[in-house]
Short mmCIF file of C-alpha atoms and ligand atoms in Angstrom, two decimals:
data_model
loop_
_atom_site.label_atom_id
_atom_site.label_comp_id
_atom_site.label_asym_id
_atom_site.label_seq_id
_atom_site.Cartn_x
_atom_site.Cartn_y
_atom_site.Cartn_z
CA UNK A 4 -24.20 19.09 14.59
CA UNK A 5 -25.62 16.33 16.84
CA UNK A 6 -23.24 13.49 17.71
CA UNK A 7 -24.08 9.88 18.48
CA UNK A 8 -22.17 6.98 19.97
CA UNK A 9 -21.32 4.09 17.65
CA UNK A 10 -23.32 1.89 20.02
CA UNK A 11 -26.52 3.96 19.69
CA UNK A 12 -26.23 4.16 15.90
CA UNK A 13 -25.60 0.41 15.70
CA UNK A 14 -28.67 -0.33 17.83
CA UNK A 15 -30.81 1.99 15.70
CA UNK A 16 -29.66 0.56 12.35
CA UNK A 17 -30.02 -3.00 13.57
CA UNK A 18 -33.54 -2.33 14.85
CA UNK A 19 -34.67 -0.74 11.58
CA UNK A 20 -33.14 -3.47 9.40
CA UNK A 21 -34.74 -6.22 11.52
CA UNK A 22 -38.08 -4.44 11.11
CA UNK A 23 -37.50 -4.48 7.34
CA UNK A 24 -37.35 -8.29 7.52
CA UNK A 25 -33.68 -9.19 8.06
CA UNK A 26 -32.49 -11.67 10.66
CA UNK A 27 -30.76 -10.17 13.70
CA UNK A 28 -27.41 -11.40 12.33
CA UNK A 29 -27.89 -9.80 8.91
CA UNK A 30 -29.07 -6.56 10.53
CA UNK A 31 -26.02 -6.54 12.77
CA UNK A 32 -23.71 -6.98 9.74
CA UNK A 33 -25.43 -4.01 8.04
CA UNK A 34 -25.00 -1.93 11.20
CA UNK A 35 -21.32 -2.85 11.57
CA UNK A 36 -20.69 -1.93 7.91
CA UNK A 37 -22.54 1.42 8.01
CA UNK A 38 -21.39 2.61 11.44
CA UNK A 39 -17.86 1.42 10.59
CA UNK A 40 -17.87 3.77 7.60
CA UNK A 41 -18.86 6.70 9.82
CA UNK A 42 -16.11 5.73 12.27
CA UNK A 43 -13.60 5.63 9.39
CA UNK A 44 -14.69 9.16 8.41
CA UNK A 45 -16.59 8.13 5.25
CA UNK A 46 -20.02 9.52 6.08
CA UNK A 47 -21.03 9.16 2.41
CA UNK A 48 -21.07 5.37 3.06
CA UNK A 49 -22.31 5.52 6.64
CA UNK A 50 -25.74 5.43 8.29
CA UNK A 51 -26.95 8.00 5.74
CA UNK A 52 -27.23 5.06 3.28
CA UNK A 53 -29.91 3.39 5.44
CA UNK A 54 -32.95 5.25 4.01
CA UNK A 55 -31.90 4.21 0.49
CA UNK A 56 -31.44 0.60 1.62
CA UNK A 57 -34.87 0.50 3.30
CA UNK A 58 -36.60 2.13 0.32
CA UNK A 59 -35.03 -0.49 -1.95
CA UNK A 60 -36.06 -3.36 0.36
CA UNK A 61 -39.64 -2.03 0.29
CA UNK A 62 -39.48 -1.67 -3.52
CA UNK A 63 -38.22 -5.26 -3.91
CA UNK A 64 -34.87 -4.23 -5.42
CA UNK A 65 -32.84 -5.33 -2.36
CA UNK A 66 -33.57 -8.87 -1.09
CA UNK A 67 -33.31 -9.51 2.67
CA UNK A 68 -31.80 -12.73 4.07
CA UNK A 69 -30.29 -13.68 0.73
CA UNK A 70 -27.80 -16.53 0.75
CA UNK A 71 -25.27 -16.12 -2.07
CA UNK A 72 -25.25 -19.07 -4.48
CA UNK A 73 -21.99 -20.71 -5.54
CA UNK A 74 -21.59 -20.36 -9.30
CA UNK A 75 -18.14 -21.97 -9.41
CA UNK A 76 -15.81 -23.52 -6.86
CA UNK A 77 -12.46 -24.94 -7.86
CA UNK A 78 -10.57 -24.50 -4.60
CA UNK A 79 -8.67 -21.24 -4.86
CA UNK A 80 -11.30 -19.79 -7.23
CA UNK A 81 -14.88 -19.29 -6.06
CA UNK A 82 -17.59 -17.22 -7.73
CA UNK A 83 -20.80 -16.30 -5.91
CA UNK A 84 -24.01 -14.68 -7.06
CA UNK A 85 -25.29 -12.37 -4.33
CA UNK A 86 -28.88 -12.30 -5.64
CA UNK A 87 -29.21 -8.59 -4.76
CA UNK A 88 -28.80 -9.40 -1.08
CA UNK A 89 -27.49 -6.88 1.46
CA UNK A 90 -23.83 -6.25 0.55
CA UNK A 91 -22.90 -6.39 4.21
CA UNK A 92 -24.19 -9.98 4.36
CA UNK A 93 -23.33 -11.50 0.97
CA UNK A 94 -20.01 -9.61 0.93
CA UNK A 95 -19.20 -11.20 4.29
CA UNK A 96 -19.66 -14.68 2.80
CA UNK A 97 -17.32 -13.76 -0.08
CA UNK A 98 -14.67 -12.31 2.22
CA UNK A 99 -14.89 -15.16 4.77
CA UNK A 100 -14.39 -17.54 1.83
CA UNK A 101 -11.39 -15.51 0.62
CA UNK A 102 -9.79 -15.79 4.08
CA UNK A 103 -10.50 -19.53 4.29
CA UNK A 104 -9.23 -20.31 0.78
CA UNK A 105 -6.10 -18.14 0.91
CA UNK A 106 -5.10 -19.94 4.13
CA UNK A 107 -5.51 -23.24 2.29
CA UNK A 108 -3.98 -22.38 -1.10
CA UNK A 109 -1.78 -19.32 -0.52
CA UNK A 110 -3.87 -17.42 -3.08
CA UNK A 111 -7.61 -16.96 -3.49
CA UNK A 112 -9.64 -15.32 -6.23
CA UNK A 113 -13.23 -14.72 -5.23
CA UNK A 114 -15.90 -13.22 -7.46
CA UNK A 115 -19.13 -11.78 -6.09
CA UNK A 116 -21.75 -10.86 -8.68
CA UNK A 117 -25.01 -9.03 -8.12
CA UNK A 118 -24.55 -7.84 -4.57
CA UNK A 119 -26.55 -4.88 -3.36
CA UNK A 120 -24.25 -1.98 -2.32
CA UNK A 121 -21.04 -3.30 -0.73
CA UNK A 122 -20.39 0.02 0.99
CA UNK A 123 -16.87 1.08 1.94
CA UNK A 124 -14.64 -1.47 0.20
CA UNK A 125 -11.96 -0.98 2.85
CA UNK A 126 -14.31 -2.80 5.25
CA UNK A 127 -13.51 -5.95 3.26
CA UNK A 128 -9.80 -5.28 2.67
CA UNK A 129 -9.28 -4.65 6.39
CA UNK A 130 -10.68 -8.07 7.29
CA UNK A 131 -8.38 -9.92 4.87
CA UNK A 132 -5.38 -7.86 6.04
CA UNK A 133 -6.27 -8.53 9.70
CA UNK A 134 -6.02 -12.26 8.86
CA UNK A 135 -2.45 -11.61 7.65
CA UNK A 136 -3.03 -11.50 3.88
CA UNK A 137 -2.78 -8.92 1.11
CA UNK A 138 -6.16 -7.96 -0.40
CA UNK A 139 -6.89 -6.49 -3.83
CA UNK A 140 -10.44 -5.55 -4.82
CA UNK A 141 -11.80 -4.30 -8.13
CA UNK A 142 -15.46 -3.24 -7.94
CA UNK A 143 -17.97 -1.86 -10.44
CA UNK A 144 -21.29 -0.17 -9.73
CA UNK A 145 -24.21 -1.12 -11.99
CA UNK A 146 -28.02 -1.22 -11.78
CA UNK A 147 -28.43 2.49 -12.50
CA UNK A 148 -27.46 4.97 -15.23
CA UNK A 149 -23.79 5.96 -15.53
CA UNK A 150 -22.62 9.07 -13.63
CA UNK A 151 -18.89 9.43 -14.49
CA UNK A 152 -17.54 10.57 -17.87
CA UNK A 153 -14.66 8.69 -19.50
CA UNK A 154 -11.58 10.87 -20.19
CA UNK A 155 -12.47 13.03 -23.19
CA UNK A 156 -16.19 12.27 -22.94
CA UNK A 157 -18.91 14.92 -22.51
CA UNK A 158 -21.31 12.42 -20.93
CA UNK A 159 -21.15 9.59 -18.42
CA UNK A 160 -20.38 5.96 -19.21
CA UNK A 161 -19.57 4.34 -15.82
CA UNK A 162 -19.83 5.01 -12.08
CA UNK A 163 -17.42 5.74 -9.22
CA UNK A 164 -15.96 2.20 -9.47
CA UNK A 165 -13.75 1.70 -6.39
CA UNK A 166 -10.39 -0.07 -6.04
CA UNK A 167 -8.88 -1.21 -2.76
CA UNK A 168 -5.46 -2.67 -1.87
CA UNK A 169 -4.78 -3.61 1.77
CA UNK A 170 -1.37 -4.61 3.17
CA UNK A 171 -1.40 -6.57 6.43
CA UNK A 172 0.12 -4.98 9.53
CA UNK A 173 1.10 -6.62 12.78
CA UNK A 174 -2.33 -6.17 14.40
CA UNK A 175 -5.91 -5.56 13.34
CA UNK A 176 -5.12 -2.37 11.36
CA UNK A 177 -3.51 -2.75 7.92
CA UNK A 178 0.06 -1.44 7.50
CA UNK A 179 -1.32 0.59 4.58
CA UNK A 180 -4.60 0.52 2.69
CA UNK A 181 -5.55 2.41 -0.43
CA UNK A 182 -9.35 2.45 -0.77
CA UNK A 183 -10.65 4.90 -3.33
CA UNK A 184 -13.32 5.78 -5.83
CA UNK A 185 -11.99 6.32 -9.36
CA UNK A 186 -13.87 9.62 -9.73
CA UNK A 187 -12.47 12.91 -8.42
CA UNK A 188 -15.33 13.10 -5.91
CA UNK A 189 -18.12 10.75 -4.89
CA UNK A 190 -21.68 11.60 -5.96
CA UNK A 191 -22.52 11.90 -2.23
CA UNK A 192 -20.06 14.80 -1.92
CA UNK A 193 -21.72 16.59 -4.86
CA UNK A 194 -25.13 16.00 -3.22
CA UNK A 195 -24.02 17.57 0.06
CA UNK A 196 -22.68 20.62 -1.82
CA UNK A 197 -25.96 20.87 -3.78
CA UNK A 198 -28.09 20.67 -0.63
CA UNK A 199 -25.97 23.33 1.06
CA UNK A 200 -25.99 25.57 -2.06
CA UNK A 201 -22.20 25.40 -2.33
CA UNK A 202 -20.05 24.95 -5.47
CA UNK A 203 -17.87 21.84 -5.77
CA UNK A 204 -14.11 21.98 -6.34
CA UNK A 205 -12.94 22.87 -9.85
CA UNK A 206 -12.25 19.82 -12.02
CA UNK A 207 -14.70 17.41 -10.41
CA UNK A 208 -17.83 18.00 -12.53
CA UNK A 209 -18.99 18.54 -16.11
CA UNK A 210 -22.24 20.24 -17.08
CA UNK A 211 -24.76 18.85 -19.58
CA UNK A 212 -22.64 20.15 -22.47
CA UNK A 213 -19.48 18.51 -21.16
CA UNK A 214 -17.98 21.80 -19.94
CA UNK A 215 -16.14 21.95 -16.62
CA UNK A 216 -18.42 23.40 -13.92
CA UNK A 217 -18.46 23.88 -10.17
CA UNK A 218 -22.30 23.94 -10.04
CA UNK A 219 -23.61 20.56 -8.82
CA UNK A 220 -27.30 21.27 -9.55
CA UNK A 221 -27.32 19.56 -12.97
CA UNK A 222 -26.34 16.25 -11.36
CA UNK A 223 -29.62 16.30 -9.42
CA UNK A 224 -31.91 17.54 -12.21
CA UNK A 225 -34.39 15.16 -13.84
CA UNK A 226 -33.13 14.04 -16.29
CA UNK A 227 -29.56 14.41 -15.03
CA UNK A 228 -27.46 17.10 -16.73
CA UNK A 229 -23.76 16.52 -16.37
CA UNK A 230 -21.25 14.00 -15.11
CA UNK A 231 -18.59 13.43 -12.49
CA UNK A 232 -14.99 13.53 -13.76
CA UNK A 233 -12.73 10.46 -13.49
CA UNK A 234 -9.70 11.14 -11.25
CA UNK A 235 -6.27 11.46 -12.83
CA UNK A 236 -7.48 12.13 -16.39
CA UNK A 237 -6.93 9.12 -18.69
CA UNK A 238 -5.39 7.06 -15.86
CA UNK A 239 -8.38 7.12 -13.50
CA UNK A 240 -10.72 6.72 -16.44
CA UNK A 241 -8.76 3.62 -17.49
CA UNK A 242 -8.82 2.23 -13.94
CA UNK A 243 -12.60 2.69 -13.79
CA UNK A 244 -12.92 0.76 -17.05
CA UNK A 245 -10.76 -2.04 -15.62
CA UNK A 246 -13.18 -2.22 -12.66
CA UNK A 247 -15.97 -2.94 -15.17
CA UNK A 248 -13.88 -5.59 -16.91
CA UNK A 249 -12.29 -7.30 -13.88
CA UNK A 250 -14.86 -6.52 -11.18
CA UNK A 251 -17.85 -7.50 -13.32
CA UNK A 252 -17.34 -8.96 -16.83
CA UNK A 253 -14.59 -11.42 -15.80
CA UNK A 254 -16.73 -12.97 -13.05
CA UNK A 255 -19.95 -13.00 -15.09
CA UNK A 256 -21.49 -9.93 -13.45
CA UNK A 257 -23.26 -7.09 -15.24
CA UNK A 258 -21.19 -4.13 -16.42
CA UNK A 259 -23.01 -0.79 -16.57
CA UNK A 260 -23.64 -1.00 -20.35
CA UNK A 261 -27.32 -0.37 -21.14
CA UNK A 262 -28.04 -3.93 -22.30
CA UNK A 263 -28.03 -4.86 -18.60
CA UNK A 264 -30.89 -4.17 -16.17
CA UNK A 265 -31.05 -0.64 -14.72
CA UNK A 266 -33.73 -0.05 -12.11
CA UNK A 267 -32.11 2.56 -9.86
CA UNK A 268 -30.61 -0.10 -7.62
CA UNK A 269 -26.96 0.08 -6.48
CA UNK A 270 -25.52 -3.22 -7.67
CA UNK A 271 -21.87 -3.96 -6.94
CA UNK A 272 -19.79 -6.70 -8.52
CA UNK A 273 -16.46 -7.37 -6.81
CA UNK A 274 -13.34 -9.31 -7.70
CA UNK A 275 -11.28 -10.08 -4.58
CA UNK A 276 -7.73 -11.40 -4.78
CA UNK A 277 -6.19 -12.52 -1.47
CA UNK A 278 -2.46 -13.32 -1.27
CA UNK A 279 -0.67 -14.99 1.63
CA UNK A 280 2.78 -13.31 1.82
CA UNK A 281 4.25 -16.58 3.11
CA UNK A 282 3.11 -18.36 -0.05
CA UNK A 283 5.03 -15.91 -2.22
CA UNK A 284 8.27 -15.74 -0.24
CA UNK A 285 9.47 -14.62 3.14
CA UNK A 286 6.54 -13.07 5.06
CA UNK A 287 8.83 -11.48 7.65
CA UNK A 288 11.09 -10.09 4.90
CA UNK A 289 8.04 -8.63 3.17
CA UNK A 290 6.93 -6.91 6.37
CA UNK A 291 10.45 -5.52 7.01
CA UNK A 292 10.92 -4.25 3.46
CA UNK A 293 7.41 -2.79 3.30
CA UNK A 294 8.00 -0.90 6.58
CA UNK A 295 11.39 0.31 5.36
CA UNK A 296 9.86 1.64 2.14
CA UNK A 297 6.88 3.30 3.84
CA UNK A 298 9.15 4.93 6.46
CA UNK A 299 11.30 6.27 3.61
CA UNK A 300 8.27 7.54 1.66
CA UNK A 301 6.82 9.59 4.52
CA UNK A 302 10.12 11.33 5.31
CA UNK A 303 10.27 13.22 2.00
CA UNK A 304 10.93 16.96 2.38
CA UNK A 305 7.54 18.69 2.55
CA UNK A 306 6.02 20.94 -0.07
CA UNK A 307 4.82 24.37 0.92
CA UNK A 308 1.36 24.12 2.47
CA UNK A 309 1.85 20.56 3.79
CA UNK A 310 2.85 19.66 7.33
CA UNK A 311 3.07 15.87 6.99
CA UNK A 312 2.91 12.95 4.58
CA UNK A 313 0.30 10.34 5.41
CA UNK A 314 0.14 6.71 4.38
CA UNK A 315 -3.01 5.53 2.62
CA UNK A 316 -5.28 4.27 5.37
CA UNK A 317 -3.96 6.68 8.01
CA UNK A 318 -6.84 9.18 7.70
CA UNK A 319 -9.31 6.37 8.42
CA UNK A 320 -7.27 5.14 11.41
CA UNK A 321 -7.13 8.66 12.84
CA UNK A 322 -10.85 9.12 12.31
CA UNK A 323 -11.61 5.89 14.18
CA UNK A 324 -9.66 7.21 17.15
CA UNK A 325 -11.27 10.67 17.00
CA UNK A 326 -14.81 9.36 16.58
CA UNK A 327 -14.76 7.13 19.64
CA UNK A 328 -15.79 10.42 21.29
CA UNK A 329 -18.92 10.59 19.09
CA UNK A 330 -20.02 10.46 15.45
CA UNK A 331 -21.46 13.69 14.02
CA UNK A 332 -24.62 13.14 11.94
CA UNK A 333 -26.20 16.17 10.24
CA UNK A 334 -29.86 17.09 10.74
CA UNK A 335 -30.91 16.09 7.19
CA UNK A 336 -29.44 12.64 7.70
CA UNK A 337 -31.13 12.28 11.10
CA UNK A 338 -34.46 13.26 9.49
CA UNK A 339 -33.90 10.59 6.80
CA UNK A 340 -33.17 7.99 9.46
CA UNK A 341 -36.33 8.91 11.40
CA UNK A 342 -38.38 8.58 8.19
CA UNK A 343 -36.76 5.21 7.41
CA UNK A 344 -37.72 3.93 10.88
CA UNK A 345 -41.30 5.15 10.34
CA UNK A 346 -41.48 3.44 6.93
CA UNK A 347 -40.91 0.03 8.53
CA UNK A 348 -43.25 0.64 11.47
CA UNK A 349 -40.78 1.48 14.26
CA UNK A 350 -41.26 5.25 14.77
CA UNK A 351 -40.22 4.83 18.42
CA UNK A 352 -36.67 3.97 17.29
CA UNK A 353 -36.54 7.14 15.21
CA UNK A 354 -38.00 9.25 18.02
CA UNK A 355 -35.40 7.87 20.44
CA UNK A 356 -32.61 8.72 18.00
CA UNK A 357 -33.85 12.24 17.30
CA UNK A 358 -34.47 13.08 20.98
P1 NAD B 474 -10.76 9.33 -0.15
O1 NAD B 474 -10.43 10.20 -1.29
O2 NAD B 474 -11.20 9.95 1.12
O3 NAD B 474 -9.50 8.39 0.19
C1 NAD B 474 -8.92 7.60 -0.82
C2 NAD B 474 -7.66 6.94 -0.27
O4 NAD B 474 -6.68 7.95 -0.06
C3 NAD B 474 -7.82 6.25 1.08
O5 NAD B 474 -7.07 5.07 1.06
C4 NAD B 474 -7.25 7.24 2.09
O6 NAD B 474 -6.66 6.58 3.21
C5 NAD B 474 -6.19 7.91 1.28
N1 NAD B 474 -5.99 9.30 1.69
C6 NAD B 474 -6.93 10.25 1.91
N2 NAD B 474 -6.37 11.41 2.23
C7 NAD B 474 -5.03 11.20 2.21
C8 NAD B 474 -3.90 12.05 2.45
N3 NAD B 474 -4.03 13.33 2.78
N4 NAD B 474 -2.67 11.49 2.34
C9 NAD B 474 -2.51 10.20 2.01
N5 NAD B 474 -3.54 9.35 1.77
C10 NAD B 474 -4.78 9.86 1.87
O7 NAD B 474 -11.86 8.22 -0.57
P2 NAD B 474 -12.90 8.23 -1.80
O8 NAD B 474 -12.18 7.99 -3.07
O9 NAD B 474 -13.77 9.42 -1.68
O10 NAD B 474 -13.75 6.91 -1.46
C11 NAD B 474 -14.53 6.88 -0.26
C12 NAD B 474 -15.10 5.52 0.00
O11 NAD B 474 -16.13 5.27 -0.94
C13 NAD B 474 -14.13 4.34 -0.12
O12 NAD B 474 -14.23 3.59 1.08
C14 NAD B 474 -14.67 3.53 -1.29
O13 NAD B 474 -14.51 2.12 -1.15
C15 NAD B 474 -16.13 3.89 -1.25
N6 NAD B 474 -16.82 3.69 -2.52
C16 NAD B 474 -17.72 2.67 -2.62
C17 NAD B 474 -18.41 2.48 -3.78
C18 NAD B 474 -19.41 1.36 -3.91
O14 NAD B 474 -20.10 1.30 -4.91
N7 NAD B 474 -19.53 0.46 -2.97
C19 NAD B 474 -18.21 3.33 -4.88
C20 NAD B 474 -17.26 4.35 -4.76
C21 NAD B 474 -16.58 4.53 -3.56
#
């Protein structure tokens, strides 16, 4: 598989997004977000998203250079409407505001409605944690038909609604960060399996009749036949529902129910809660106790088949180290990137990438 440096991918993404009409700053934020996902090992949210973004800009479903509007501002509580702007840009305004307000009030609750895809949610949690604060994010995914079945359901009723909790460390990396979809697997993983003609793991998919299947083809039929399964049975299904209620309904954003607009866009609504440990108690004591607990947790005797216990966030940290040597991007994704560059009139950028 060809590999690329983060620098080359950043330059490519930025060039294409500028050609689609974004300012250099907005394009750079998009590049940082996408390439950062590849570096963290989440290729499903990496540069492979760019063709979808560009197609949606050209179709008018994603608005370039959008400034989020303030719907409410009462100090520690701010709600923005992202106006379908690039998630990397309107999300940055929301997260910068969270960092500013938590420093002022000890606690901040920031709502962001109607953002285009916010990408890897850990990108946002990491920034709040790097500023020394705890971050909690509940996010829903609307703007398109549901793809995940509720526990007990034979058809889908919500999407892969992610949740993220980041705990500050002593440097730029969080001490621990859980950043996860609430489905067993992301749709992107099912798509890769489908394209490669492989089955998916047992327990991740239902067919059109609601029976467990390992065949991903129904998910990509028109109309779609089947659904992703929520992780952890009723528990993950319940968490995904809470993402609809807290991440969207509470802050005035659209849930995925069919009374709201669905035009095949990827709309995220995100509730962000930022907590300054010093506002709650003893920040140093929190750090000490958190370390003591995490050290205890990872020293459990190992089950057969396991050779270590990782903290949430460690796989991403390891990936960032490993991928400084180069980011693998498969041929299909490269072809999609070349086509995206052509669609906005910069085929030379695509040719340079593919060469
Ligand atoms: P995942 O299953 O790879 O990881 C989930 C969490 O588990 C992470 O915190 C990771 O550090 C941790 N983890 C992974 N392997 C581990 C191990 N062996 N031991 C201990 N901890 C481990 O992630 P996912 O659920 O597939 O989600 C991938 C990304 O997709 C996330 O960044 C999420 O924010 C993003 N996402 C975004 C949207 C959106 O609409 N914007 C929707 C769904 C998911």
